[in-house]
Coordinates of C-alpha atoms in Angstrom, one line a residue:
Chain A
M1 CA 0.1 -0.4 -0.1
P2 CA 1.1 3.4 -1.0
H3 CA 2.5 5.6 1.7
T4 CA -0.7 8.0 1.8
P5 CA 1.2 11.6 3.7
S6 CA -0.9 13.6 6.3
P7 CA -2.6 16.8 4.0
G8 CA -1.1 20.1 5.0
T9 CA -2.5 23.1 5.9
L10 CA -3.9 26.6 4.1
F11 CA -3.4 29.1 6.0
V12 CA -4.8 32.3 5.4
V13 CA -3.0 35.3 6.3
A14 CA -3.4 38.9 7.2
T15 CA -0.9 41.1 5.8
P16 CA -0.3 44.9 6.2
I17 CA -2.7 47.5 4.9
G18 CA 0.0 50.3 4.6
N19 CA 2.4 50.3 7.4
L20 CA 4.6 47.0 7.0
E21 CA 5.3 46.9 10.5
D22 CA 1.8 45.4 10.7
I23 CA 2.0 42.0 10.9
T24 CA 1.9 39.7 13.6
L25 CA 4.5 37.2 14.6
R26 CA 2.7 34.0 13.7
A27 CA 2.1 35.7 10.7
I28 CA 6.2 36.4 9.5
R29 CA 6.4 32.1 11.4
V30 CA 3.7 31.4 9.0
L31 CA 5.2 32.4 6.2
R32 CA 8.6 31.4 6.8
E33 CA 7.5 28.5 7.5
V34 CA 4.8 27.1 4.6
G35 CA 6.9 25.8 1.0
L36 CA 4.8 28.2 -0.9
V37 CA 2.7 31.2 -0.5
A38 CA 0.0 32.2 -3.0
A39 CA -0.1 35.7 -3.7
E40 CA -2.4 38.1 -5.2
D41 CA 0.6 40.5 -6.2
T42 CA 4.0 38.5 -5.8
R43 CA 6.0 41.6 -6.4
R44 CA 4.1 43.2 -4.1
T45 CA 3.9 40.5 -1.5
G46 CA 7.6 39.9 -2.1
R47 CA 9.0 43.3 -0.7
L48 CA 7.1 42.4 2.4
L49 CA 8.6 39.1 2.3
N50 CA 12.4 40.8 1.3
H51 CA 11.7 43.7 4.2
L52 CA 10.8 40.3 7.0
G53 CA 13.7 38.7 5.5
I54 CA 11.7 35.5 4.5
S55 CA 12.8 33.4 1.0
T56 CA 9.5 31.9 0.9
R57 CA 8.8 31.1 -2.6
T58 CA 5.5 33.0 -4.2
V59 CA 2.8 31.9 -6.6
S60 CA 1.1 34.7 -8.1
L61 CA -3.1 33.8 -7.4
H62 CA -5.0 36.5 -9.1
E63 CA -8.9 36.6 -10.3
H64 CA -7.8 36.1 -13.8
N65 CA -6.0 32.6 -12.9
E66 CA -7.8 31.4 -9.6
H67 CA -10.0 28.9 -11.7
D68 CA -7.1 27.2 -13.1
R69 CA -4.1 27.2 -10.5
A70 CA -6.8 26.6 -7.3
L71 CA -6.6 23.2 -8.0
P72 CA -3.0 21.8 -8.5
L73 CA -2.9 23.8 -5.3
V74 CA -5.9 22.1 -3.5
E75 CA -3.2 18.8 -5.2
R76 CA 0.2 20.5 -3.2
L77 CA -2.0 20.9 -0.1
L78 CA -3.5 17.2 0.1
A79 CA 0.0 15.8 -1.2
G80 CA 1.2 17.6 2.7
E81 CA 3.2 21.4 1.3
S82 CA 1.4 23.7 3.5
I83 CA 0.5 26.8 1.5
A84 CA -0.3 30.5 2.7
V85 CA -2.7 32.5 0.4
V86 CA -2.7 36.6 1.1
T87 CA -4.7 39.8 -0.8
D88 CA -2.3 42.8 -1.4
A89 CA -3.6 44.3 1.8
G90 CA -4.9 43.2 5.0
T91 CA -7.0 40.1 5.7
P92 CA -8.1 37.4 2.7
L93 CA -12.1 37.2 2.6
L94 CA -15.1 38.9 0.7
S95 CA -14.5 39.3 -3.1
D96 CA -9.9 39.1 -3.0
P97 CA -8.9 36.2 -5.0
G98 CA -7.8 33.2 -2.6
R99 CA -11.2 32.8 -1.6
L100 CA -11.8 30.0 -4.2
L101 CA -9.0 28.5 -3.1
T102 CA -10.1 28.5 0.4
A103 CA -13.6 27.2 -0.4
A104 CA -12.2 23.7 -2.3
A105 CA -9.6 22.7 -0.1
A106 CA -12.3 22.9 2.7
A107 CA -14.9 20.8 0.7
R108 CA -11.8 18.1 0.5
G109 CA -10.8 18.1 4.0
I110 CA -8.0 20.5 4.2
R111 CA -7.5 21.9 7.6
V112 CA -7.7 26.2 6.9
E113 CA -6.3 28.1 9.4
P114 CA -7.1 31.5 8.9
I115 CA -4.4 34.1 11.3
P116 CA -6.0 37.5 11.6
G117 CA -3.8 40.3 11.2
P118 CA -4.9 43.9 10.6
S119 CA -7.7 44.8 8.0
A120 CA -9.0 48.3 7.0
V121 CA -13.3 48.3 8.1
L122 CA -12.3 47.5 12.0
T123 CA -9.1 49.9 11.8
A124 CA -10.8 52.5 10.1
L125 CA -13.5 51.6 13.5
A126 CA -11.2 51.7 15.7
G127 CA -10.2 55.1 14.6
A128 CA -13.6 56.4 14.4
G129 CA -14.2 56.3 17.4
L130 CA -18.0 56.7 17.4
E131 CA -20.6 54.7 19.5
W132 CA -22.0 51.1 17.8
S133 CA -22.3 47.4 19.1
Q134 CA -23.2 46.8 15.7
F135 CA -22.2 47.3 12.5
A136 CA -22.3 46.4 8.3
F137 CA -19.8 46.3 6.2
L138 CA -20.8 47.1 2.2
G139 CA -17.8 47.1 0.1
F140 CA -17.0 49.7 -2.3
T141 CA -19.9 52.4 -3.4
P142 CA -21.0 51.7 -6.9
T143 CA -19.6 53.5 -9.5
K144 CA -22.5 55.2 -11.4
Q145 CA -24.2 57.9 -10.1
N146 CA -28.2 55.9 -9.6
A147 CA -26.3 53.0 -8.7
R148 CA -24.5 55.1 -5.9
R149 CA -27.7 56.6 -4.5
A150 CA -29.4 53.1 -4.2
F151 CA -26.6 52.0 -3.1
Y152 CA -26.8 54.5 -0.2
K153 CA -30.5 54.3 -0.2
Q154 CA -30.1 50.5 1.1
A155 CA -27.6 51.6 3.4
D156 CA -29.8 53.5 5.3
A157 CA -32.7 51.1 5.7
L158 CA -30.4 49.0 7.2
G159 CA -30.4 50.8 10.4
L160 CA -27.0 50.2 11.3
P161 CA -23.6 51.6 11.5
F162 CA -21.6 51.0 8.0
V163 CA -18.4 51.4 6.6
V164 CA -17.5 51.7 2.6
F165 CA -14.3 51.9 0.6
E166 CA -14.3 55.1 -1.6
A167 CA -11.7 55.6 -4.2
P168 CA -10.1 59.2 -4.2
H169 CA -11.9 60.3 -7.6
R170 CA -15.7 59.4 -6.5
L171 CA -15.4 60.9 -2.7
R172 CA -17.1 64.3 -3.5
A173 CA -19.5 62.7 -5.6
S174 CA -20.1 59.8 -3.2
L175 CA -20.1 62.4 -0.1
D176 CA -22.7 64.3 -2.4
D177 CA -25.0 61.2 -3.3
A178 CA -24.5 60.2 1.2
A179 CA -25.9 64.1 2.3
L180 CA -28.8 63.4 -0.6
V181 CA -30.3 60.2 0.3
L182 CA -29.4 59.3 4.0
R183 CA -30.7 60.4 7.1
P184 CA -28.4 62.5 9.2
R185 CA -25.7 61.1 11.0
P186 CA -22.1 61.3 12.3
L187 CA -19.8 60.3 9.1
V188 CA -15.8 59.4 10.0
V189 CA -13.5 59.8 6.8
C190 CA -10.5 58.1 7.1
R191 CA -7.9 58.4 4.6
E192 CA -4.8 56.5 4.6
L193 CA -4.9 54.0 7.1
T194 CA -1.9 53.4 9.1
K195 CA 0.4 55.2 6.9
I196 CA 2.6 58.6 7.6
Y197 CA -0.3 60.6 6.4
E198 CA -3.2 58.8 8.5
E199 CA -6.4 61.3 8.9
F200 CA -9.9 60.9 10.9
V201 CA -12.0 63.4 9.4
R202 CA -14.5 63.4 12.9
T203 CA -17.1 65.6 10.5
T204 CA -21.4 64.4 9.7
T205 CA -22.8 63.4 5.7
S206 CA -24.3 66.9 6.0
Q207 CA -21.1 69.4 7.0
A208 CA -18.7 66.9 5.0
V209 CA -20.1 68.2 1.2
E210 CA -19.0 71.4 2.1
L211 CA -16.1 70.5 3.6
F212 CA -14.3 68.0 1.1
R213 CA -15.4 71.4 -1.4
V214 CA -12.1 72.9 -0.2
R215 CA -9.5 69.6 1.4
E216 CA -7.3 68.0 -1.4
V217 CA -8.7 64.8 -1.8
I218 CA -6.1 62.4 -2.4
G219 CA -5.3 58.4 -0.9
E220 CA -7.2 55.4 0.2
F221 CA -10.5 56.6 1.8
T222 CA -12.4 54.7 4.5
L223 CA -16.0 55.8 5.3
V224 CA -17.6 55.5 8.6
F225 CA -21.0 55.9 9.1
G226 CA -22.3 56.3 12.3
A227 CA -26.2 55.5 13.5
A228 CA -29.4 57.3 12.0
E229 CA -30.3 57.6 15.8
P230 CA -28.5 56.9 18.8
V231 CA -28.9 53.3 18.9
E232 CA -30.1 52.4 22.8
D233 CA -32.2 56.3 22.1
T234 CA -34.2 54.0 19.7
R235 CA -35.0 51.1 21.9
E236 CA -35.8 52.8 25.5
P237 CA -35.7 56.5 25.1
H238 CA -33.7 57.6 28.1
S239 CA -33.6 54.6 30.0
D240 CA -31.1 54.1 32.9
A241 CA -28.4 53.3 30.7
S242 CA -28.7 56.3 28.1
I243 CA -28.5 58.1 31.3
W244 CA -25.8 56.6 32.5
A245 CA -23.8 56.8 29.8
E246 CA -24.3 60.5 29.3
V247 CA -23.5 61.1 32.9
G248 CA -20.0 60.3 31.6
R249 CA -20.5 61.6 28.2
L250 CA -20.2 65.1 30.3
T251 CA -18.0 64.4 32.8
A252 CA -15.3 63.5 29.9
A253 CA -16.2 66.7 28.8
G254 CA -15.0 68.2 31.6
R255 CA -18.4 69.1 34.0
T256 CA -18.4 67.4 37.7
R257 CA -20.2 64.4 38.4
R258 CA -22.8 67.0 40.0
E259 CA -23.4 69.5 36.6
A260 CA -23.6 66.0 34.8
I261 CA -26.8 65.3 37.0
A262 CA -27.9 68.8 37.2
E263 CA -27.7 68.9 33.8
L264 CA -29.3 65.3 32.5
A265 CA -32.4 66.8 35.3
R266 CA -33.3 69.9 33.1
Q267 CA -32.8 68.4 30.0
E268 CA -35.2 65.2 31.0
G269 CA -37.1 67.3 33.2
R270 CA -36.9 65.5 36.1
S271 CA -35.0 65.8 39.6
S272 CA -31.2 65.7 40.1
K273 CA -32.1 63.0 42.6
D274 CA -34.0 61.3 40.3
I275 CA -31.7 61.3 37.8
Y276 CA -28.7 60.0 40.4
A277 CA -30.6 56.7 41.3
A278 CA -31.8 56.3 37.2
A279 CA -27.9 56.4 36.5
E280 CA -27.0 54.2 39.3
R281 CA -29.0 51.6 37.8
G282 CA -27.8 51.8 35.2
K283 CA -24.5 51.2 36.1
T284 CA -25.4 48.2 37.4
A285 CA -27.5 46.8 34.5
A286 CA -24.3 47.2 32.7
T287 CA -24.5 43.6 31.4
P288 CA -20.4 42.1 32.0
E289 CA -20.2 40.2 29.4
S290 CA -17.6 41.5 27.3
S291 CA -17.2 41.4 23.2
Q292 CA -13.9 41.0 22.0
A293 CA -14.4 42.1 18.1
Chain B
M1 CA 4.4 81.9 29.1
P2 CA 4.3 78.8 30.8
H3 CA 5.7 76.0 28.5
T4 CA 3.1 74.0 26.4
P5 CA 3.9 70.3 25.7
S6 CA 2.6 68.7 22.8
P7 CA -0.4 66.6 23.5
G8 CA 0.7 62.4 23.2
T9 CA -1.4 59.9 21.8
L10 CA -4.1 58.0 22.1
F11 CA -2.8 54.1 21.0
V12 CA -6.2 52.1 20.1
V13 CA -4.0 48.7 20.4
A14 CA -5.4 45.2 18.8
T15 CA -4.3 42.4 21.1
P16 CA -4.5 39.0 20.1
I17 CA -7.9 36.9 20.8
G18 CA -6.3 33.3 22.2
N19 CA -3.1 33.2 20.7
L20 CA 0.0 34.9 22.2
E21 CA 1.9 35.1 19.0
D22 CA -1.1 37.2 17.3
I23 CA 0.3 40.6 18.4
T24 CA 1.8 42.5 15.4
L25 CA 5.3 43.7 15.2
R26 CA 4.1 47.7 16.1
A27 CA 1.7 46.9 18.5
I28 CA 5.0 45.3 20.6
R29 CA 6.8 48.9 20.1
V30 CA 3.6 50.8 20.9
L31 CA 2.8 49.1 24.1
R32 CA 6.4 49.5 25.1
E33 CA 6.8 52.4 24.4
V34 CA 3.8 54.3 25.7
G35 CA 3.7 56.2 29.5
L36 CA 0.8 54.0 30.7
V37 CA -1.6 51.2 29.2
A38 CA -5.1 51.1 30.1
A39 CA -6.4 47.4 30.3
E40 CA -9.8 46.0 30.4
D41 CA -8.6 43.3 33.0
T42 CA -5.1 44.6 34.2
R43 CA -4.4 41.0 35.5
R44 CA -4.8 39.7 31.5
T45 CA -3.0 42.9 29.7
G46 CA 0.3 42.1 32.7
R47 CA 0.2 38.4 31.2
L48 CA 0.8 39.4 27.5
L49 CA 3.1 42.0 28.8
N50 CA 5.0 40.1 30.8
H51 CA 5.1 37.4 27.6
L52 CA 6.1 40.1 25.6
G53 CA 9.2 41.5 28.1
I54 CA 7.5 44.5 28.1
S55 CA 7.5 46.8 31.9
T56 CA 5.1 49.8 31.1
R57 CA 3.0 50.4 33.7
T58 CA -1.0 49.6 33.2
V59 CA -4.1 50.9 35.3
S60 CA -7.6 49.2 34.8
L61 CA -10.3 50.6 32.5
H62 CA -13.3 48.9 32.3
E63 CA -17.1 50.0 31.9
H64 CA -17.7 50.4 36.4
N65 CA -14.7 53.3 36.1
E66 CA -14.6 54.2 32.7
H67 CA -16.6 57.7 33.7
D68 CA -14.3 58.6 36.4
R69 CA -10.8 57.0 34.4
A70 CA -11.1 58.9 31.7
L71 CA -11.1 62.5 32.9
P72 CA -7.7 62.4 34.4
L73 CA -6.1 60.2 31.6
V74 CA -7.2 62.6 29.1
E75 CA -5.4 65.9 31.1
R76 CA -2.4 63.2 31.1
L77 CA -2.8 63.0 27.1
L78 CA -3.0 66.9 27.1
A79 CA 0.7 67.1 29.3
G80 CA 2.4 64.8 26.2
E81 CA 2.0 61.6 27.8
S82 CA 1.2 58.9 25.2
I83 CA -1.5 56.0 25.9
A84 CA -2.1 52.5 24.9
V85 CA -5.6 51.3 25.5
V86 CA -6.7 47.5 25.3
T87 CA -9.3 45.5 25.7
D88 CA -9.4 41.5 27.0
A89 CA -9.3 41.0 23.4
G90 CA -8.8 41.5 19.8
T91 CA -9.8 45.1 18.3
P92 CA -11.0 48.2 20.7
L93 CA -14.0 49.2 19.6
L94 CA -18.0 48.7 20.0
S95 CA -19.3 48.9 23.4
D96 CA -15.9 48.0 24.3
P97 CA -14.8 50.1 27.2
G98 CA -11.9 52.4 26.0
R99 CA -14.5 53.8 23.4
L100 CA -15.7 56.9 26.1
L101 CA -12.1 57.7 26.6
T102 CA -11.6 57.7 22.6
A103 CA -14.5 60.2 22.1
A104 CA -13.3 62.4 24.9
A105 CA -9.6 62.4 23.8
A106 CA -10.6 62.4 20.0
A107 CA -13.5 65.6 21.2
R108 CA -9.9 67.6 22.7
G109 CA -7.7 67.7 19.4
I110 CA -5.9 65.0 20.7
R111 CA -4.5 62.2 18.1
V112 CA -6.4 58.8 18.3
E113 CA -3.9 56.0 16.5
P114 CA -5.4 52.7 15.8
I115 CA -3.0 50.1 16.0
P116 CA -4.6 47.0 13.9
G117 CA -4.9 43.6 14.6
P118 CA -6.6 40.6 15.4
S119 CA -10.0 40.5 15.4
A120 CA -13.1 37.4 16.4
V121 CA -15.4 38.6 13.6
L122 CA -12.7 38.9 10.5
T123 CA -10.8 35.6 11.4
A124 CA -14.4 34.3 11.6
L125 CA -15.0 35.3 7.9
A126 CA -11.9 34.6 6.9
G127 CA -11.7 31.2 8.0
A128 CA -14.9 30.2 7.2
G129 CA -14.6 30.5 3.2
L130 CA -18.1 31.2 2.2
E131 CA -18.5 34.0 -0.7
W132 CA -19.5 37.0 0.0
S133 CA -18.9 41.1 -0.9
Q134 CA -20.7 42.2 2.5
F135 CA -21.3 41.6 6.1
A136 CA -23.0 42.7 9.2
F137 CA -21.3 42.9 12.8
L138 CA -24.6 41.7 15.0
G139 CA -22.2 41.2 18.5
F140 CA -23.6 38.9 21.4
T141 CA -27.6 37.3 20.2
P142 CA -30.4 38.5 23.4
T143 CA -30.0 36.1 26.5
K144 CA -33.8 35.7 26.2
Q145 CA -35.7 33.8 23.8
N146 CA -38.3 36.2 22.0
A147 CA -35.5 38.6 22.8
R148 CA -33.4 36.3 20.6
R149 CA -35.6 35.9 17.8
A150 CA -36.8 39.3 17.4
F151 CA -33.2 39.1 16.9
Y152 CA -32.7 37.0 14.3
K153 CA -35.8 38.2 11.9
Q154 CA -34.2 41.7 12.4
A155 CA -30.9 39.8 11.0
D156 CA -32.9 37.6 8.0
A157 CA -34.6 41.6 6.7
L158 CA -30.6 42.8 6.8
G159 CA -30.2 40.5 3.6
L160 CA -27.0 40.2 4.0
P161 CA -24.6 37.4 5.4
F162 CA -23.7 38.4 9.1
V163 CA -22.0 37.4 12.4
V164 CA -22.7 37.1 15.9
F165 CA -21.3 35.9 19.3
E166 CA -22.9 32.9 21.0
A167 CA -22.3 31.7 24.7
P168 CA -21.5 28.5 24.9
H169 CA -24.6 27.2 27.1
R170 CA -26.7 29.1 25.6
L171 CA -26.0 27.4 22.0
R172 CA -27.9 25.0 21.6
A173 CA -31.4 27.3 22.3
S174 CA -29.9 29.8 19.8
L175 CA -29.2 27.3 16.7
D176 CA -33.3 26.6 16.9
D177 CA -34.2 29.8 17.5
A178 CA -31.3 30.6 14.4
A179 CA -33.6 27.4 12.1
L180 CA -37.1 28.2 13.0
V181 CA -36.8 32.2 12.4
L182 CA -34.4 32.3 9.4
R183 CA -34.4 31.6 5.6
P184 CA -32.5 28.7 5.2
R185 CA -28.8 29.3 4.9
P186 CA -24.6 28.7 4.8
L187 CA -23.6 28.4 8.8
V188 CA -20.3 28.2 9.8
V189 CA -20.1 27.8 13.8
C190 CA -16.5 29.1 14.3
R191 CA -15.2 27.4 17.9
E192 CA -12.3 28.9 19.8
L193 CA -10.5 30.8 17.1
T194 CA -6.6 30.8 17.0
K195 CA -6.9 28.7 19.9
I196 CA -5.4 25.1 20.4
Y197 CA -8.8 23.5 20.2
E198 CA -9.8 25.4 17.3
E199 CA -12.4 24.6 14.9
F200 CA -14.6 25.2 11.1
V201 CA -18.0 23.3 11.5
R202 CA -19.1 24.0 7.9
T203 CA -22.8 23.2 8.6
T204 CA -26.4 25.0 7.6
T205 CA -28.9 26.8 9.9
S206 CA -31.1 23.5 8.9
Q207 CA -28.6 20.6 9.9
A208 CA -26.4 22.4 12.7
V209 CA -29.4 21.9 15.4
E210 CA -29.1 18.0 14.3
L211 CA -25.5 18.6 14.5
F212 CA -25.1 19.7 17.8
R213 CA -27.4 18.1 19.4
V214 CA -25.0 15.2 19.5
R215 CA -21.9 17.5 19.9
E216 CA -19.9 18.8 22.8
V217 CA -20.0 22.7 23.7
I218 CA -17.6 24.0 24.8
G219 CA -15.6 27.1 24.3
E220 CA -16.2 30.6 22.9
F221 CA -18.1 30.5 19.8
T222 CA -18.6 32.9 16.5
L223 CA -21.7 32.1 14.4
V224 CA -21.0 33.2 10.6
F225 CA -24.2 32.6 8.6
G226 CA -24.1 33.2 4.7
A227 CA -26.6 35.2 2.9
A228 CA -30.3 33.2 1.9
E229 CA -29.2 33.4 -1.6
P230 CA -26.0 34.1 -3.4
V231 CA -26.1 37.9 -3.4
E232 CA -24.8 37.8 -6.6
D233 CA -27.9 36.0 -8.9
T234 CA -30.5 37.7 -6.7
R235 CA -28.9 41.0 -8.7
E236 CA -28.0 39.9 -12.0
P237 CA -29.2 35.9 -12.3
H238 CA -27.1 34.0 -14.5
S239 CA -24.9 37.1 -15.3
D240 CA -21.6 36.0 -17.3
A241 CA -19.8 36.6 -13.9
S242 CA -21.9 34.3 -12.2
I243 CA -21.5 31.7 -15.1
W244 CA -17.9 32.1 -15.3
A245 CA -17.4 32.1 -11.1
E246 CA -19.6 28.3 -11.7
V247 CA -17.2 27.0 -14.4
G248 CA -14.3 27.8 -11.6
R249 CA -16.2 26.5 -8.8
L250 CA -16.7 23.5 -11.0
T251 CA -12.9 23.2 -11.6
A252 CA -11.1 23.6 -8.7
A253 CA -13.8 20.7 -7.2
G254 CA -12.6 18.0 -9.7
R255 CA -14.2 18.5 -13.4
T256 CA -12.1 19.5 -16.2
R257 CA -13.0 22.9 -17.9
R258 CA -14.6 21.3 -21.0
E259 CA -17.1 19.0 -18.7
A260 CA -18.1 22.4 -16.2
I261 CA -19.2 23.9 -19.1
A262 CA -21.2 20.5 -20.4
E263 CA -22.5 20.6 -16.9
L264 CA -23.5 24.1 -17.0
A265 CA -25.0 24.1 -20.7
R266 CA -27.6 21.8 -19.4
Q267 CA -28.2 23.7 -16.3
E268 CA -29.0 27.0 -17.5
G269 CA -30.2 25.1 -20.8
R270 CA -28.4 27.1 -22.7
S271 CA -25.3 25.4 -25.9
S272 CA -21.9 24.7 -24.2
K273 CA -20.5 27.8 -26.9
D274 CA -22.7 29.9 -25.2
I275 CA -21.7 29.0 -22.4
Y276 CA -18.3 29.2 -23.0
A277 CA -18.4 32.7 -24.6
A278 CA -20.5 33.8 -21.5
A279 CA -17.7 32.6 -19.4
E280 CA -14.7 34.4 -21.1
R281 CA -16.7 37.7 -20.9
G282 CA -17.0 37.3 -17.0
K283 CA -14.2 36.9 -16.6
T284 CA -12.9 39.9 -19.0
A285 CA -15.2 41.6 -17.0
A286 CA -13.4 40.6 -13.2
T287 CA -13.1 44.8 -11.6
P288 CA -9.1 44.7 -11.3
E289 CA -10.2 47.0 -8.1
S290 CA -9.7 44.3 -4.7
S291 CA -11.2 45.1 -1.9
Q292 CA -8.3 45.3 1.2
A293 CA -10.4 44.1 3.9

């Protein structure tokens, strides 16, 4: 009976989105140890490997050759070789090359192991500092005006904060359409994430059009749209939790706790004692379950 | 005139979600160089810093003290000290502690710089290997059955693939509710992401209930629900692009290109020549714009 080797592992490796220091210790080890790196752009990945002092061989795997390359790569995995798949930037998924290879490998029972790391979506959300517990990622906006307006209309209907990618030469047109179609909401325009000229412009859908009429528009953009209204308020208006949160916001802005409570009492038309009690209940009710997004 | 120091930077640093090797070179440098690390759980972060040989001082910043701690930390930033904020696991955002500090710092003009790294959401998506270009993240499901069913009903209405976190002792009940409320769809149950017993169970909403009736349910779960129907099909049924994609899927599964085209011709009720031409057009039309999620 012929010897059957145990299959290799297909590692789905996240790579930097702009700053070459944004790579994990495990990603470096895996890229060094695998037999082959399947890369969207071998020159770009070659520069990263070179920077890291890694000499693993690369093979190109992009949308125009993935259909032909996936099967031979699956055969090599079945023969025992481990392979890493990377894209130009960030966490490989969505419409990126590699998805077909991942699906084919999983279907053959090959172990698929994601190596977490940078992603433009979560970097934008972490830097934006808006408030939410849920969000949607909607990819690039459509290039044509009609389609883009329909896109923003659908995005508005989701009722969630959402993140999109936008090309620099379409940014102004896209902000115009967003202002026209979306209910007014906070907007953080993220430029050149993790790069030298990284910037977070904290604005609103109403103000952004004017703001970017006079700003230079260069670089890669990720737009973070907040909720149309605070999500917690639509669910339970003036709840204990929202009063507790509001006390926190006011004290962080420089008020004493006493001043914050007095101010909220005026706004809510309730007594300070009442607001104090609500804030204490809101604090106690805060769930101890922490998310690990 | 007194000397006014330039303010420090607030770094929002992603940390491992289970495997201590999942930390970037930049995160390690920043955690070493800042004056202070504000941590959700100082013991847990202390273990990470210790593992990395970093002796930076930590201060606790969690939901029960963030209201009191945010202002003094903002003062220290204004005085020129740089501070890193980390949570127990992953990328700080959403309902995690640190959001209030981030918002307060940004409001005072302090530079907020996200340091990208692991996130359970994108790790689950990268490992799941389902197809999509958009998704929603909806956090933990509600703990009560009625609320959870309403939650899944809303999730279904989004029309997007979506990711949720689930506690092990509620997994079976949650899968029951999902099967009851959601339109049938692919489901990947991710367990213990990046840890030793990491597992991706590729199933469907209909089959998962039965499957997990007999499986041990231990660990942390992230559920990745696919789209109810393939997104591209609802937009442009039998488009050139979807035929090209289908040829790819079939060849990756072991068919020759000729067999794949013949099979699709039968399914579509079209000639092989017609299908071949459609696949070629679909290949050419593929957008060169790559996402960097």
